[in-house]
mmCIF file of C-alpha atoms and ligand atoms in Angstrom:
data_model
loop_
_atom_site.group_PDB
_atom_site.id
_atom_site.type_symbol
_atom_site.label_atom_id
_atom_site.label_comp_id
_atom_site.label_asym_id
_atom_site.label_seq_id
_atom_site.Cartn_x
_atom_site.Cartn_y
_atom_site.Cartn_z
ATOM 1 C CA MET A 1 -80.501 -62.005 12.605
ATOM 2 C CA ILE A 2 -77.438 -60.215 11.495
ATOM 3 C CA VAL A 3 -76.871 -56.706 12.967
ATOM 4 C CA LEU A 4 -74.269 -54.054 12.259
ATOM 5 C CA GLY A 5 -73.371 -52.294 15.514
ATOM 6 C CA ILE A 6 -71.886 -48.786 15.598
ATOM 7 C CA GLU A 7 -70.224 -47.238 18.621
ATOM 8 C CA SER A 8 -68.663 -43.785 18.965
ATOM 9 C CA SER A 9 -69.498 -42.581 22.440
ATOM 10 C CA CYS A 10 -65.911 -41.648 23.504
ATOM 11 C CA ASP A 11 -62.562 -41.962 21.655
ATOM 12 C CA GLU A 12 -63.112 -45.256 19.838
ATOM 13 C CA THR A 13 -64.760 -45.425 16.476
ATOM 14 C CA ALA A 14 -66.001 -48.930 16.218
ATOM 15 C CA ALA A 15 -68.209 -51.080 14.006
ATOM 16 C CA SER A 16 -68.945 -54.806 14.138
ATOM 17 C CA VAL A 17 -71.295 -57.314 12.698
ATOM 18 C CA VAL A 18 -72.869 -59.997 14.912
ATOM 19 C CA LYS A 19 -75.183 -62.878 14.062
ATOM 20 C CA ASP A 20 -77.986 -63.982 16.440
ATOM 21 C CA GLY A 21 -76.518 -62.271 19.488
ATOM 22 C CA VAL A 22 -73.794 -64.893 19.740
ATOM 23 C CA GLU A 23 -71.430 -64.939 16.770
ATOM 24 C CA LEU A 24 -68.905 -62.313 15.835
ATOM 25 C CA LEU A 25 -68.674 -61.806 12.014
ATOM 26 C CA SER A 26 -66.335 -58.815 12.001
ATOM 27 C CA ASN A 27 -64.928 -56.305 14.584
ATOM 28 C CA VAL A 28 -63.247 -53.108 13.723
ATOM 29 C CA VAL A 29 -62.014 -50.559 16.286
ATOM 30 C CA PHE A 30 -60.155 -47.406 15.495
ATOM 31 C CA SER A 31 -58.984 -45.434 18.532
ATOM 32 C CA SER A 32 -58.006 -41.858 18.646
ATOM 33 C CA MET A 33 -56.310 -42.415 21.979
ATOM 34 C CA ASP A 34 -52.879 -41.345 20.659
ATOM 35 C CA LEU A 35 -54.176 -37.911 19.825
ATOM 36 C CA HIS A 36 -55.286 -37.449 23.496
ATOM 37 C CA ALA A 37 -52.201 -38.853 25.162
ATOM 38 C CA ALA A 38 -50.472 -35.522 25.234
ATOM 39 C CA PHE A 39 -53.323 -34.006 27.070
ATOM 40 C CA GLY A 40 -53.691 -36.787 29.667
ATOM 41 C CA GLY A 41 -57.283 -37.442 28.847
ATOM 42 C CA VAL A 42 -59.920 -37.430 26.119
ATOM 43 C CA VAL A 43 -60.344 -34.054 24.481
ATOM 44 C CA PRO A 44 -64.043 -34.074 23.306
ATOM 45 C CA GLU A 45 -63.445 -31.902 20.218
ATOM 46 C CA ILE A 46 -60.562 -34.004 19.069
ATOM 47 C CA ALA A 47 -62.504 -37.189 19.539
ATOM 48 C CA ALA A 48 -65.443 -35.848 17.572
ATOM 49 C CA ARG A 49 -63.270 -34.782 14.671
ATOM 50 C CA SER A 50 -61.516 -38.147 14.566
ATOM 51 C CA HIS A 51 -64.907 -39.971 14.505
ATOM 52 C CA VAL A 52 -65.943 -37.841 11.461
ATOM 53 C CA GLU A 53 -62.841 -38.878 9.655
ATOM 54 C CA SER A 54 -62.920 -42.560 10.492
ATOM 55 C CA ILE A 55 -66.473 -43.673 10.847
ATOM 56 C CA ILE A 56 -67.071 -44.476 7.138
ATOM 57 C CA PRO A 57 -63.888 -46.410 6.582
ATOM 58 C CA VAL A 58 -64.490 -48.316 9.882
ATOM 59 C CA ILE A 59 -68.072 -49.267 8.920
ATOM 60 C CA ASP A 60 -66.881 -50.071 5.393
ATOM 61 C CA GLN A 61 -64.375 -52.498 6.710
ATOM 62 C CA ALA A 62 -66.719 -54.135 9.213
ATOM 63 C CA VAL A 63 -69.392 -54.775 6.509
ATOM 64 C CA GLN A 64 -66.949 -55.762 3.771
ATOM 65 C CA SER A 65 -66.660 -59.478 4.612
ATOM 66 C CA VAL A 66 -70.404 -59.808 5.233
ATOM 67 C CA GLY A 67 -72.047 -57.621 2.596
ATOM 68 C CA TRP A 68 -74.852 -55.084 3.059
ATOM 69 C CA ASP A 69 -77.530 -57.352 1.638
ATOM 70 C CA LYS A 70 -76.968 -59.860 4.563
ATOM 71 C CA ILE A 71 -77.353 -57.257 7.292
ATOM 72 C CA ASP A 72 -80.883 -57.181 8.783
ATOM 73 C CA ALA A 73 -80.590 -54.200 11.143
ATOM 74 C CA ILE A 74 -78.436 -51.452 12.388
ATOM 75 C CA ALA A 75 -77.716 -50.753 16.119
ATOM 76 C CA VAL A 76 -76.083 -47.600 17.397
ATOM 77 C CA THR A 77 -75.072 -46.128 20.761
ATOM 78 C CA TYR A 78 -77.151 -43.076 21.418
ATOM 79 C CA GLY A 79 -75.990 -42.429 25.032
ATOM 80 C CA ALA A 80 -74.294 -42.145 27.489
ATOM 81 C CA GLY A 81 -71.226 -40.400 26.185
ATOM 82 C CA LEU A 82 -69.671 -37.188 24.762
ATOM 83 C CA GLY A 83 -72.260 -35.276 22.846
ATOM 84 C CA GLY A 84 -70.077 -34.564 19.778
ATOM 85 C CA SER A 85 -68.839 -38.075 19.587
ATOM 86 C CA LEU A 86 -72.336 -39.652 19.932
ATOM 87 C CA LEU A 87 -73.718 -37.285 17.277
ATOM 88 C CA VAL A 88 -71.327 -38.701 14.594
ATOM 89 C CA GLY A 89 -72.336 -42.322 15.244
ATOM 90 C CA VAL A 90 -76.029 -41.531 15.406
ATOM 91 C CA MET A 91 -76.180 -39.349 12.359
ATOM 92 C CA THR A 92 -74.229 -41.949 10.399
ATOM 93 C CA ALA A 93 -76.494 -44.779 11.591
ATOM 94 C CA ARG A 94 -79.719 -42.814 10.857
ATOM 95 C CA THR A 95 -78.446 -42.026 7.280
ATOM 96 C CA LEU A 96 -77.470 -45.635 6.695
ATOM 97 C CA ALA A 97 -80.790 -46.977 8.143
ATOM 98 C CA ILE A 98 -82.728 -44.723 5.728
ATOM 99 C CA THR A 99 -80.636 -45.258 2.607
ATOM 100 C CA LYS A 100 -80.164 -48.986 3.137
ATOM 101 C CA GLN A 101 -83.648 -49.454 4.385
ATOM 102 C CA LYS A 102 -82.773 -51.321 7.632
ATOM 103 C CA PRO A 103 -84.475 -51.020 11.003
ATOM 104 C CA LEU A 104 -82.468 -48.931 13.515
ATOM 105 C CA TYR A 105 -81.976 -49.880 17.242
ATOM 106 C CA ALA A 106 -80.951 -47.269 19.705
ATOM 107 C CA ILE A 107 -78.525 -48.829 22.322
ATOM 108 C CA ASN A 108 -77.610 -47.709 25.807
ATOM 109 C CA HIS A 109 -73.817 -47.900 25.903
ATOM 110 C CA VAL A 110 -73.575 -49.146 29.482
ATOM 111 C CA GLU A 111 -76.197 -51.899 28.863
ATOM 112 C CA GLY A 112 -74.284 -52.771 25.642
ATOM 113 C CA HIS A 113 -71.066 -53.391 27.646
ATOM 114 C CA VAL A 114 -72.790 -56.328 29.469
ATOM 115 C CA TYR A 115 -73.746 -57.933 26.173
ATOM 116 C CA ALA A 116 -70.099 -58.483 25.205
ATOM 117 C CA ASN A 117 -70.421 -61.578 27.413
ATOM 118 C CA PHE A 118 -72.923 -63.137 25.083
ATOM 119 C CA ILE A 119 -70.497 -63.603 22.249
ATOM 120 C CA THR A 120 -69.230 -67.186 22.378
ATOM 121 C CA LYS A 121 -68.068 -67.758 18.756
ATOM 122 C CA VAL A 122 -66.593 -66.233 15.677
ATOM 123 C CA SER A 123 -67.882 -66.899 12.160
ATOM 124 C CA VAL A 124 -66.341 -69.064 9.568
ATOM 125 C CA ASN A 125 -66.101 -67.072 6.389
ATOM 126 C CA PRO A 126 -63.687 -66.986 3.462
ATOM 127 C CA LYS A 127 -61.631 -64.148 5.053
ATOM 128 C CA THR A 128 -61.533 -65.762 8.431
ATOM 129 C CA GLU A 129 -59.203 -68.445 9.617
ATOM 130 C CA VAL A 130 -60.878 -70.198 12.500
ATOM 131 C CA ARG A 131 -59.443 -72.461 15.111
ATOM 132 C CA ASN A 132 -61.930 -73.752 17.576
ATOM 133 C CA PRO A 133 -62.586 -75.407 19.865
ATOM 134 C CA LYS A 134 -59.038 -76.284 20.821
ATOM 135 C CA GLN A 135 -57.090 -76.874 23.926
ATOM 136 C CA MET A 136 -54.805 -73.883 24.698
ATOM 137 C CA THR A 137 -51.178 -74.811 25.113
ATOM 138 C CA LYS A 138 -49.531 -73.828 28.367
ATOM 139 C CA SER A 139 -47.786 -70.949 26.615
ATOM 140 C CA GLU A 140 -50.894 -69.604 25.102
ATOM 141 C CA ILE A 141 -52.597 -69.654 28.553
ATOM 142 C CA SER A 142 -49.756 -67.694 29.931
ATOM 143 C CA THR A 143 -49.551 -65.286 27.021
ATOM 144 C CA SER A 144 -53.227 -64.698 27.208
ATOM 145 C CA ASN A 145 -52.527 -63.530 30.728
ATOM 146 C CA ILE A 146 -55.524 -65.384 32.094
ATOM 147 C CA LYS A 147 -54.289 -67.062 35.265
ATOM 148 C CA HIS A 148 -56.885 -69.261 36.830
ATOM 149 C CA GLN A 149 -57.250 -72.163 39.170
ATOM 150 C CA LYS A 150 -56.649 -75.312 37.182
ATOM 151 C CA SER A 151 -60.262 -76.501 37.496
ATOM 152 C CA LYS A 152 -61.463 -73.415 35.565
ATOM 153 C CA ILE A 153 -58.997 -73.660 32.642
ATOM 154 C CA ASN A 154 -61.166 -76.032 30.715
ATOM 155 C CA SER A 155 -63.871 -73.448 30.428
ATOM 156 C CA LEU A 156 -61.290 -70.953 29.037
ATOM 157 C CA THR A 157 -60.314 -72.853 25.998
ATOM 158 C CA ASN A 158 -62.781 -71.303 23.680
ATOM 159 C CA LEU A 159 -60.138 -69.735 21.524
ATOM 160 C CA TRP A 160 -60.994 -68.127 18.110
ATOM 161 C CA GLN A 161 -59.139 -66.338 15.437
ATOM 162 C CA LEU A 162 -60.784 -63.441 13.470
ATOM 163 C CA GLY A 163 -58.407 -61.922 10.900
ATOM 164 C CA ASP A 164 -55.172 -61.144 12.789
ATOM 165 C CA GLU A 165 -56.830 -61.168 16.210
ATOM 166 C CA THR A 166 -57.135 -64.035 18.665
ATOM 167 C CA TYR A 167 -60.234 -63.993 20.946
ATOM 168 C CA VAL A 168 -60.696 -66.007 24.123
ATOM 169 C CA LEU A 169 -64.375 -66.215 24.482
ATOM 170 C CA PRO A 170 -66.709 -67.803 27.110
ATOM 171 C CA SER A 171 -67.856 -71.288 26.092
ATOM 172 C CA GLU A 172 -71.545 -70.552 26.774
ATOM 173 C CA GLN A 173 -73.739 -67.543 27.118
ATOM 174 C CA PRO A 174 -74.523 -66.312 30.677
ATOM 175 C CA GLN A 175 -77.762 -67.515 32.297
ATOM 176 C CA PHE A 176 -80.385 -65.267 33.927
ATOM 177 C CA PRO A 177 -80.532 -64.103 36.570
ATOM 178 C CA ILE A 178 -77.214 -62.431 35.827
ATOM 179 C CA LEU A 179 -75.297 -60.233 38.232
ATOM 180 C CA ALA A 180 -73.346 -57.733 36.192
ATOM 181 C CA LEU A 181 -70.454 -55.652 37.598
ATOM 182 C CA ILE A 182 -70.012 -52.699 35.204
ATOM 183 C CA VAL A 183 -66.686 -50.970 35.615
ATOM 184 C CA SER A 184 -65.490 -48.424 33.088
ATOM 185 C CA GLY A 185 -64.158 -44.897 32.758
ATOM 186 C CA GLY A 186 -67.587 -43.410 33.299
ATOM 187 C CA HIS A 187 -69.432 -46.107 35.319
ATOM 188 C CA SER A 188 -69.161 -48.331 38.381
ATOM 189 C CA GLN A 189 -72.408 -50.270 38.872
ATOM 190 C CA LEU A 190 -73.893 -53.501 40.032
ATOM 191 C CA VAL A 191 -76.955 -54.518 38.057
ATOM 192 C CA LEU A 192 -79.219 -57.618 38.391
ATOM 193 C CA PHE A 193 -80.649 -58.711 35.132
ATOM 194 C CA ARG A 194 -83.742 -60.981 35.632
ATOM 195 C CA ASN A 195 -84.028 -61.256 31.787
ATOM 196 C CA HIS A 196 -83.251 -59.287 28.719
ATOM 197 C CA PHE A 197 -84.308 -55.599 29.274
ATOM 198 C CA ASP A 198 -85.624 -56.447 32.775
ATOM 199 C CA TYR A 199 -82.990 -55.289 35.261
ATOM 200 C CA THR A 200 -82.512 -53.507 38.619
ATOM 201 C CA LEU A 201 -79.696 -51.129 39.356
ATOM 202 C CA LEU A 202 -78.427 -52.325 42.778
ATOM 203 C CA GLY A 203 -75.993 -49.507 43.252
ATOM 204 C CA GLN A 204 -73.515 -47.252 41.527
ATOM 205 C CA THR A 205 -70.728 -44.806 42.373
ATOM 206 C CA ARG A 206 -71.516 -41.672 44.244
ATOM 207 C CA ASP A 207 -68.553 -39.768 42.777
ATOM 208 C CA ASP A 208 -65.691 -40.955 40.494
ATOM 209 C CA ALA A 209 -65.907 -44.211 38.389
ATOM 210 C CA ILE A 210 -63.308 -46.867 39.124
ATOM 211 C CA GLY A 211 -61.707 -46.346 35.612
ATOM 212 C CA GLU A 212 -61.529 -42.585 36.315
ATOM 213 C CA ALA A 213 -59.711 -43.384 39.557
ATOM 214 C CA PHE A 214 -57.190 -45.552 37.668
ATOM 215 C CA ASP A 215 -56.649 -42.709 35.089
ATOM 216 C CA LYS A 216 -56.130 -40.148 37.801
ATOM 217 C CA VAL A 217 -53.763 -42.243 39.962
ATOM 218 C CA ALA A 218 -51.739 -42.853 36.647
ATOM 219 C CA LYS A 219 -51.581 -39.159 36.258
ATOM 220 C CA ILE A 220 -50.375 -38.535 39.793
ATOM 221 C CA THR A 221 -47.636 -41.206 39.405
ATOM 222 C CA GLY A 222 -46.637 -40.015 35.933
ATOM 223 C CA LEU A 223 -47.684 -43.236 34.174
ATOM 224 C CA PRO A 224 -48.901 -42.947 30.525
ATOM 225 C CA TYR A 225 -52.413 -42.395 29.482
ATOM 226 C CA PRO A 226 -54.745 -44.419 29.461
ATOM 227 C CA GLY A 227 -54.218 -45.047 33.139
ATOM 228 C CA GLY A 228 -55.896 -48.465 33.571
ATOM 229 C CA PRO A 229 -53.435 -50.550 31.545
ATOM 230 C CA SER A 230 -50.454 -48.526 32.728
ATOM 231 C CA ILE A 231 -51.365 -49.020 36.354
ATOM 232 C CA ALA A 232 -51.923 -52.758 35.733
ATOM 233 C CA GLU A 233 -48.577 -53.047 34.071
ATOM 234 C CA ALA A 234 -46.563 -51.092 36.747
ATOM 235 C CA ALA A 235 -48.473 -53.026 39.529
ATOM 236 C CA LYS A 236 -46.933 -56.284 38.142
ATOM 237 C CA SER A 237 -43.485 -55.035 39.459
ATOM 238 C CA GLY A 238 -44.865 -53.592 42.605
ATOM 239 C CA ASP A 239 -45.767 -54.792 46.119
ATOM 240 C CA PRO A 240 -49.660 -54.625 46.621
ATOM 241 C CA ASN A 241 -49.208 -54.625 50.332
ATOM 242 C CA LYS A 242 -46.495 -51.971 50.659
ATOM 243 C CA TYR A 243 -48.915 -49.027 51.403
ATOM 244 C CA LYS A 244 -52.106 -49.021 53.422
ATOM 245 C CA LEU A 245 -54.884 -47.249 51.538
ATOM 246 C CA PRO A 246 -58.487 -46.764 52.812
ATOM 247 C CA LYS A 247 -61.584 -48.572 51.409
ATOM 248 C CA SER A 248 -64.616 -46.341 51.283
ATOM 249 C CA LYS A 249 -67.151 -47.258 53.992
ATOM 250 C CA LEU A 250 -70.732 -46.310 52.850
ATOM 251 C CA ASP A 251 -73.877 -47.114 54.681
ATOM 252 C CA THR A 252 -75.602 -48.431 51.511
ATOM 253 C CA PRO A 253 -74.382 -51.983 50.547
ATOM 254 C CA TYR A 254 -74.078 -51.587 46.745
ATOM 255 C CA GLU A 255 -72.828 -48.074 46.262
ATOM 256 C CA PHE A 256 -69.184 -47.155 45.413
ATOM 257 C CA SER A 257 -66.982 -44.150 46.131
ATOM 258 C CA PHE A 258 -63.545 -43.767 44.700
ATOM 259 C CA SER A 259 -62.761 -40.003 45.131
ATOM 260 C CA GLY A 260 -61.408 -40.656 48.744
ATOM 261 C CA LEU A 261 -59.049 -43.422 47.528
ATOM 262 C CA LYS A 262 -57.761 -41.178 44.734
ATOM 263 C CA THR A 263 -57.017 -38.347 47.218
ATOM 264 C CA ALA A 264 -55.423 -40.836 49.654
ATOM 265 C CA VAL A 265 -52.953 -41.881 46.879
ATOM 266 C CA LEU A 266 -52.177 -38.223 46.237
ATOM 267 C CA ARG A 267 -51.538 -37.566 50.019
ATOM 268 C CA LEU A 268 -49.424 -40.680 50.261
ATOM 269 C CA ALA A 269 -47.369 -39.762 47.240
ATOM 270 C CA GLN A 270 -46.688 -36.263 48.751
ATOM 271 C CA GLU A 271 -45.836 -37.920 52.122
ATOM 272 C CA ILE A 272 -43.382 -40.449 50.453
ATOM 273 C CA ILE A 273 -41.290 -37.645 48.928
ATOM 274 C CA GLY A 274 -41.348 -35.744 52.305
ATOM 275 C CA GLU A 275 -43.769 -32.948 51.218
ATOM 276 C CA ASP A 276 -47.158 -31.974 52.472
ATOM 277 C CA TYR A 277 -50.560 -31.375 50.821
ATOM 278 C CA ARG A 278 -49.443 -28.131 49.336
ATOM 279 C CA PHE A 279 -46.974 -29.816 46.892
ATOM 280 C CA PRO A 280 -48.412 -29.653 43.408
ATOM 281 C CA SER A 281 -49.534 -33.035 42.055
ATOM 282 C CA PHE A 282 -48.193 -32.505 38.580
ATOM 283 C CA LYS A 283 -44.636 -32.296 39.958
ATOM 284 C CA LEU A 284 -44.873 -35.568 42.016
ATOM 285 C CA ALA A 285 -44.006 -37.942 39.237
ATOM 286 C CA GLU A 286 -40.390 -36.607 38.766
ATOM 287 C CA ARG A 287 -39.705 -37.040 42.537
ATOM 288 C CA LEU A 288 -40.995 -40.577 42.841
ATOM 289 C CA SER A 289 -38.619 -43.528 42.187
ATOM 290 C CA GLU A 290 -39.598 -46.326 39.767
ATOM 291 C CA THR A 291 -40.118 -48.679 42.839
ATOM 292 C CA GLN A 292 -42.277 -46.120 44.628
ATOM 293 C CA LYS A 293 -44.424 -45.722 41.551
ATOM 294 C CA ASN A 294 -44.885 -49.508 41.091
ATOM 295 C CA ASP A 295 -45.736 -50.000 44.708
ATOM 296 C CA LEU A 296 -48.259 -47.199 44.660
ATOM 297 C CA ALA A 297 -49.828 -48.656 41.449
ATOM 298 C CA ALA A 298 -49.914 -52.153 42.990
ATOM 299 C CA SER A 299 -51.288 -50.931 46.352
ATOM 300 C CA PHE A 300 -54.028 -48.768 44.695
ATOM 301 C CA GLN A 301 -55.073 -51.481 42.333
ATOM 302 C CA ARG A 302 -55.436 -54.033 45.078
ATOM 303 C CA VAL A 303 -57.694 -51.743 47.146
ATOM 304 C CA ALA A 304 -59.721 -50.427 44.200
ATOM 305 C CA ILE A 305 -60.322 -53.930 42.913
ATOM 306 C CA GLU A 306 -61.048 -55.296 46.382
ATOM 307 C CA THR A 307 -63.685 -52.618 46.821
ATOM 308 C CA VAL A 308 -65.664 -53.742 43.774
ATOM 309 C CA VAL A 309 -65.174 -57.368 44.480
ATOM 310 C CA ASP A 310 -66.377 -57.073 48.117
ATOM 311 C CA LYS A 311 -69.621 -55.628 46.905
ATOM 312 C CA THR A 312 -70.008 -58.175 44.098
ATOM 313 C CA VAL A 313 -69.587 -60.975 46.529
ATOM 314 C CA LEU A 314 -72.188 -59.434 48.863
ATOM 315 C CA ALA A 315 -74.723 -59.097 45.949
ATOM 316 C CA PHE A 316 -73.927 -62.652 44.857
ATOM 317 C CA ASN A 317 -74.830 -63.969 48.274
ATOM 318 C CA GLU A 318 -77.947 -61.941 48.550
ATOM 319 C CA PHE A 319 -79.391 -62.566 45.009
ATOM 320 C CA GLN A 320 -77.830 -65.996 44.180
ATOM 321 C CA PRO A 321 -77.556 -65.291 40.398
ATOM 322 C CA LYS A 322 -76.945 -68.203 37.854
ATOM 323 C CA SER A 323 -74.187 -66.199 36.179
ATOM 324 C CA VAL A 324 -71.833 -63.414 37.134
ATOM 325 C CA VAL A 325 -70.328 -61.237 34.325
ATOM 326 C CA ILE A 326 -67.970 -58.218 34.329
ATOM 327 C CA ALA A 327 -68.201 -55.467 31.731
ATOM 328 C CA GLY A 328 -66.599 -52.123 30.811
ATOM 329 C CA GLY A 329 -62.903 -51.204 30.269
ATOM 330 C CA VAL A 330 -61.841 -52.119 33.760
ATOM 331 C CA ALA A 331 -63.144 -55.601 33.234
ATOM 332 C CA ALA A 332 -60.024 -56.128 31.188
ATOM 333 C CA ASN A 333 -58.031 -55.934 34.386
ATOM 334 C CA GLN A 334 -56.438 -59.369 35.270
ATOM 335 C CA GLU A 335 -56.352 -58.599 39.067
ATOM 336 C CA LEU A 336 -60.121 -58.074 38.977
ATOM 337 C CA ARG A 337 -60.514 -61.465 37.281
ATOM 338 C CA ARG A 338 -58.216 -63.178 39.700
ATOM 339 C CA GLN A 339 -59.880 -61.783 42.769
ATOM 340 C CA LEU A 340 -63.391 -62.552 41.515
ATOM 341 C CA SER A 341 -62.583 -66.033 40.517
ATOM 342 C CA ASP A 342 -61.049 -66.630 43.967
ATOM 343 C CA ARG A 343 -64.079 -65.303 45.839
ATOM 344 C CA ILE A 344 -67.218 -66.186 43.801
ATOM 345 C CA PRO A 345 -68.074 -69.840 44.241
ATOM 346 C CA ILE A 346 -69.471 -70.389 40.689
ATOM 347 C CA GLY A 347 -67.106 -70.543 37.604
ATOM 348 C CA ILE A 348 -67.025 -67.193 35.838
ATOM 349 C CA GLN A 349 -66.303 -67.083 32.140
ATOM 350 C CA TYR A 350 -64.655 -63.859 31.196
ATOM 351 C CA THR A 351 -64.740 -62.425 27.729
ATOM 352 C CA ASP A 352 -61.743 -61.308 25.734
ATOM 353 C CA PRO A 353 -60.212 -57.956 27.009
ATOM 354 C CA LYS A 354 -60.636 -56.628 23.548
ATOM 355 C CA LEU A 355 -64.426 -56.877 23.926
ATOM 356 C CA CYS A 356 -64.351 -55.152 27.435
ATOM 357 C CA THR A 357 -63.200 -51.798 26.170
ATOM 358 C CA ASP A 358 -65.416 -49.909 23.834
ATOM 359 C CA ASN A 359 -66.329 -51.835 20.707
ATOM 360 C CA GLY A 360 -69.184 -52.154 18.178
ATOM 361 C CA ALA A 361 -69.648 -55.987 18.879
ATOM 362 C CA MET A 362 -71.411 -55.328 22.211
ATOM 363 C CA ILE A 363 -73.700 -52.849 20.516
ATOM 364 C CA ALA A 364 -74.519 -55.209 17.620
ATOM 365 C CA THR A 365 -75.093 -58.074 20.164
ATOM 366 C CA LEU A 366 -77.705 -56.160 22.132
ATOM 367 C CA GLY A 367 -79.144 -54.956 18.861
ATOM 368 C CA CYS A 368 -79.673 -58.570 17.895
ATOM 369 C CA PHE A 369 -81.552 -59.383 21.125
ATOM 370 C CA LYS A 370 -83.760 -56.342 20.658
ATOM 371 C CA ALA A 371 -84.511 -57.367 17.130
ATOM 372 C CA MET A 372 -84.974 -61.034 17.887
ATOM 373 C CA LEU A 373 -87.269 -60.313 20.936
ATOM 374 C CA GLY A 374 -89.480 -57.862 18.982
ATOM 375 C CA VAL A 375 -88.475 -54.536 20.448
ATOM 376 C CA GLU A 376 -89.838 -51.550 18.507
ATOM 377 C CA PRO A 377 -86.962 -50.032 16.334
ATOM 378 C CA ALA A 378 -86.220 -46.317 16.683
ATOM 379 C CA ASP A 379 -87.384 -43.770 14.006
ATOM 380 C CA PRO A 380 -84.304 -43.041 11.823
ATOM 381 C CA TYR A 381 -85.664 -39.590 11.063
ATOM 382 C CA THR A 382 -85.909 -38.411 14.685
ATOM 383 C CA LEU A 383 -83.489 -40.463 16.909
ATOM 384 C CA GLN A 384 -81.593 -38.064 19.220
ATOM 385 C CA ILE A 385 -78.486 -38.514 21.283
ATOM 386 C CA GLU A 386 -78.695 -38.710 25.111
ATOM 387 C CA PRO A 387 -75.277 -37.852 26.526
ATOM 388 C CA ASN A 388 -76.528 -38.404 30.170
ATOM 389 C CA LEU A 389 -78.463 -41.507 29.525
ATOM 390 C CA SER A 390 -78.537 -43.826 32.668
ATOM 391 C CA MET A 391 -79.332 -47.440 33.106
HETATM 392 O O1 LIG B 401 -65.506 -48.966 28.721
HETATM 393 P P1 LIG B 401 -64.277 -48.093 28.358
HETATM 394 O O2 LIG B 401 -63.500 -48.460 27.292
HETATM 395 O O3 LIG B 401 -64.816 -46.676 28.089
HETATM 396 C C1 LIG B 401 -65.857 -46.067 28.884
HETATM 397 O O4 LIG B 401 -67.059 -46.386 28.537
HETATM 398 O O5 LIG B 401 -65.567 -45.430 29.784
HETATM 399 O O6 LIG B 401 -63.378 -47.889 29.697
HETATM 400 C C2 LIG B 401 -62.264 -47.189 29.683
HETATM 401 C C3 LIG B 401 -61.721 -47.238 31.043
HETATM 402 C C4 LIG B 401 -60.487 -46.264 31.316
HETATM 403 O O7 LIG B 401 -60.692 -45.623 32.521
HETATM 404 C C5 LIG B 401 -59.363 -47.191 31.260
HETATM 405 O O8 LIG B 401 -58.215 -46.685 32.078
HETATM 406 C C6 LIG B 401 -59.910 -48.452 31.879
HETATM 407 O O9 LIG B 401 -61.212 -48.583 31.379
HETATM 408 N N1 LIG B 401 -59.103 -49.681 31.605
HETATM 409 C C7 LIG B 401 -58.511 -50.404 32.623
HETATM 410 C C8 LIG B 401 -57.848 -51.394 31.944
HETATM 411 N N2 LIG B 401 -58.060 -51.283 30.589
HETATM 412 C C9 LIG B 401 -58.850 -50.247 30.413
HETATM 413 N N3 LIG B 401 -58.560 -50.297 33.992
HETATM 414 C C10 LIG B 401 -57.878 -51.224 34.604
HETATM 415 N N4 LIG B 401 -57.144 -52.195 34.089
HETATM 416 C C11 LIG B 401 -57.191 -52.343 32.748
HETATM 417 N N5 LIG B 401 -56.368 -53.403 32.232
HETATM 418 ZN ZN1 LIG B 402 -67.567 -47.970 27.535
#
């Protein structure tokens, strides 16, 4: 089963081809991030316009090495996301499904993120140089930034090359029941998957998503957009224990809240420069020193990550899943990977950070499982977007 996945829910225009829900045949991502940087966040109209311009070239490139005749089905994100952005992907996928006469599968973006963890290999085709399996050299392990206890390094040697990109993939697919921590710019959720399409939402955020908190704290400290990677980078030079920041205390075990932490960083930054709550947040960055910014980033990151890891450990102990996976843009965060590996007693195999942020591969992978397990395809003449779709 070979599926083309199309993703356009936010600022990435992405298309990928996946075989049997396990093997990556191509993966193309075009991000309009640079166009939004000046505004400090995604501008929906600019994102939608960029999707219109790039979606056909992106799909062409993803299909090129495989060929349309080999593609069995098309999968597309129909929600959640920005309306204008989703429309471009869905209308393109509908048109292609009709003209190329392929079944069309409608994919929930957040559910899709989890399926990035099912990809364990990359195809061998004439345009692809493949190295696998191979032992990573010490320098490769350190450059891949994956720092693990020695005992877990063996499970992290599933290294592949697709075009110019190297992928470090799990050596095997996760096993049900799967506990999934989904952490992105729009979502913070703990979900228990008993099987494909059979899952329970254990809890989610009451206010901001964790990625949103990373982005807002980056803005306060004057670090460049997107905030997550900038905070992670600044945190490397900072002291994670320099500042005390609060962890939200909710009476429900698996819910999250990040708006209090974000406000606490704002108040702390005002206090550090000797001002009070009336000092405008957009002027803070110029008054903070490099060291103060790095320490704020490191202290915030430690507490934000601890918050999600605490709840994941709690859910792990209660539900005893066979596998734990992380998904969504914040799953690229190395501090999250380090803390989870330290505290969850089973080996966790993380997927490549490139497959954590928005991509077409996760959409194609879930599309494969839908097709292989006999899920009814969508009607290409009527499929609509659902910007507020939930799990
Ligand atoms: O999944 P994603 O690409 O888009 C959404 O579906 O939201 O996630 C984007 C989010 C942004 O908030 C970004 O700042 C965050 O993921 N992010 C990170 C890292 N890389 C991306 N957060 C923390 N550490 C990172 N390394
Ligand atoms: Zn996403």
